[in-house]
């Protein structure tokens, strides 16, 4: 994959430095991390859901932490559950520990999480504060007689 240089755009934009840094980081793979698999879906105008396949993990084995604009999901099996002393002929169900990080947009909060049939569902909601919502700004102006008019001669 080719590297895209965003430096010319830094000169003509204000306040989008974080956006370009995130775009730069997209080109760099996440160390090939593919476990556990997950889906991200939009469930409403400002609602989202992350679904992770965590078969074999119980609620006690999972930890979800939201801090600033990052969501971290960690799964770790306890020693007695790892099955020490068992002899596996084939081991296809992964029971390894994991840590998956998600970058959240501004004003996105975790509203809940549930574990159903080996799927961890994390619900997210974007709530923009009232002072951040767009508002109409009235233009103060003089009366029509105070306005200057430009006249052009027709030749």
CSV table of C-alpha atoms in Angstrom, one decimal, residues 33-142:
chain,number,residue,atom,x,y,z
A,33,UNK,CA,-4.3,-8.7,15.2
A,34,UNK,CA,-7.4,-10.7,14.1
A,35,UNK,CA,-8.6,-12.3,17.3
A,36,UNK,CA,-11.3,-12.1,18.4
A,37,UNK,CA,-13.3,-11.2,15.3
A,38,UNK,CA,-15.8,-8.3,15.7
A,39,UNK,CA,-18.5,-6.4,13.8
A,40,UNK,CA,-19.3,-2.7,14.1
A,41,UNK,CA,-22.8,-1.7,13.1
A,42,UNK,CA,-25.0,1.4,13.2
A,43,UNK,CA,-28.2,0.8,15.1
A,44,UNK,CA,-29.7,4.3,14.9
A,45,UNK,CA,-28.9,7.9,13.9
A,46,UNK,CA,-26.4,8.3,16.8
A,47,UNK,CA,-26.2,4.7,18.1
A,48,UNK,CA,-23.7,2.0,17.4
A,49,UNK,CA,-22.9,-1.6,18.5
A,50,UNK,CA,-19.7,-3.5,18.6
A,51,UNK,CA,-20.2,-7.3,18.6
A,52,UNK,CA,-17.2,-9.5,19.4
A,53,UNK,CA,-17.1,-13.3,19.2
A,54,UNK,CA,-15.7,-14.4,22.5
A,55,UNK,CA,-16.8,-18.1,22.7
A,56,UNK,CA,-15.5,-19.8,25.8
A,57,UNK,CA,-15.2,-16.6,27.9
A,58,UNK,CA,-17.5,-15.8,30.8
A,59,UNK,CA,-18.5,-12.4,32.1
A,60,UNK,CA,-15.8,-12.8,34.8
A,61,UNK,CA,-13.1,-13.4,32.2
A,62,UNK,CA,-13.9,-10.2,30.3
A,63,UNK,CA,-13.1,-6.6,31.1
A,64,UNK,CA,-14.4,-3.4,29.3
A,65,UNK,CA,-12.8,-0.1,30.0
A,66,UNK,CA,-13.7,3.3,28.4
A,67,UNK,CA,-11.2,6.1,28.9
A,68,UNK,CA,-11.3,9.3,27.0
A,69,UNK,CA,-11.7,8.4,23.3
A,70,UNK,CA,-10.5,4.8,23.6
A,71,UNK,CA,-12.4,1.6,24.4
A,72,UNK,CA,-10.4,-1.4,25.5
A,73,UNK,CA,-11.8,-4.9,25.7
A,74,UNK,CA,-9.7,-7.5,27.5
A,75,UNK,CA,-10.3,-11.2,27.9
A,76,UNK,CA,-8.2,-13.5,30.1
A,77,UNK,CA,-9.0,-17.1,31.2
A,78,UNK,CA,-8.2,-18.1,34.7
A,79,UNK,CA,-5.6,-20.8,35.3
A,80,UNK,CA,-8.1,-23.5,36.3
A,81,UNK,CA,-10.3,-22.9,33.2
A,82,UNK,CA,-7.4,-23.2,30.8
A,83,UNK,CA,-7.6,-27.0,31.1
A,84,UNK,CA,-4.2,-27.8,32.4
A,85,UNK,CA,-3.8,-31.6,32.6
A,86,UNK,CA,-6.3,-32.2,29.7
A,87,UNK,CA,-5.2,-33.9,26.6
A,88,UNK,CA,-6.6,-32.4,23.4
A,89,UNK,CA,-6.6,-34.4,20.2
A,90,UNK,CA,-7.6,-31.3,18.3
A,91,UNK,CA,-7.9,-27.8,19.7
A,92,UNK,CA,-9.8,-25.5,17.4
A,93,UNK,CA,-11.5,-23.2,20.0
A,94,UNK,CA,-9.1,-20.4,20.8
A,95,UNK,CA,-8.9,-19.7,24.5
A,96,UNK,CA,-6.0,-17.3,24.4
A,97,UNK,CA,-6.0,-14.0,26.2
A,98,UNK,CA,-6.6,-10.9,24.1
A,99,UNK,CA,-6.8,-7.1,24.3
A,100,UNK,CA,-8.7,-5.2,21.6
A,101,UNK,CA,-8.7,-1.4,21.4
A,102,UNK,CA,-11.2,0.8,19.6
A,103,UNK,CA,-10.7,4.5,18.9
A,104,UNK,CA,-14.0,6.3,19.7
A,105,UNK,CA,-15.1,9.6,18.1
A,106,UNK,CA,-15.7,12.6,20.3
A,107,UNK,CA,-18.8,12.5,22.5
A,108,UNK,CA,-19.3,8.8,22.0
A,109,UNK,CA,-20.2,7.0,25.3
A,110,UNK,CA,-20.6,3.4,26.2
A,111,UNK,CA,-24.2,2.8,27.2
A,112,UNK,CA,-24.1,-0.9,28.0
A,113,UNK,CA,-22.7,-4.3,27.4
A,114,UNK,CA,-24.1,-7.9,27.4
A,115,UNK,CA,-22.8,-11.3,26.8
A,116,UNK,CA,-25.2,-13.6,24.9
A,117,UNK,CA,-24.4,-17.0,23.3
A,118,UNK,CA,-20.7,-16.3,23.1
A,119,UNK,CA,-21.1,-12.8,21.6
A,120,UNK,CA,-20.2,-9.7,23.5
A,121,UNK,CA,-22.4,-6.8,22.5
A,122,UNK,CA,-21.2,-3.3,23.5
A,123,UNK,CA,-23.7,-0.5,22.8
A,124,UNK,CA,-22.4,3.1,22.1
A,125,UNK,CA,-24.3,6.3,21.8
A,126,UNK,CA,-23.1,9.7,20.4
A,127,UNK,CA,-24.5,12.6,22.4
A,128,UNK,CA,-23.3,16.0,21.2
A,129,UNK,CA,-23.5,18.6,24.0
A,130,UNK,CA,-26.0,21.4,23.5
A,131,UNK,CA,-23.3,24.0,23.2
A,132,UNK,CA,-21.6,22.0,20.4
A,133,UNK,CA,-24.7,21.7,18.2
A,134,UNK,CA,-25.1,24.0,15.2
A,135,UNK,CA,-27.0,27.2,15.9
A,136,UNK,CA,-28.2,30.0,13.7
A,137,UNK,CA,-26.4,33.3,14.0
A,138,UNK,CA,-28.3,36.4,13.2
A,139,UNK,CA,-26.6,39.0,11.0
A,140,UNK,CA,-26.8,42.5,12.4
A,141,UNK,CA,-27.2,45.0,9.6
A,142,UNK,CA,-28.2,48.6,9.0
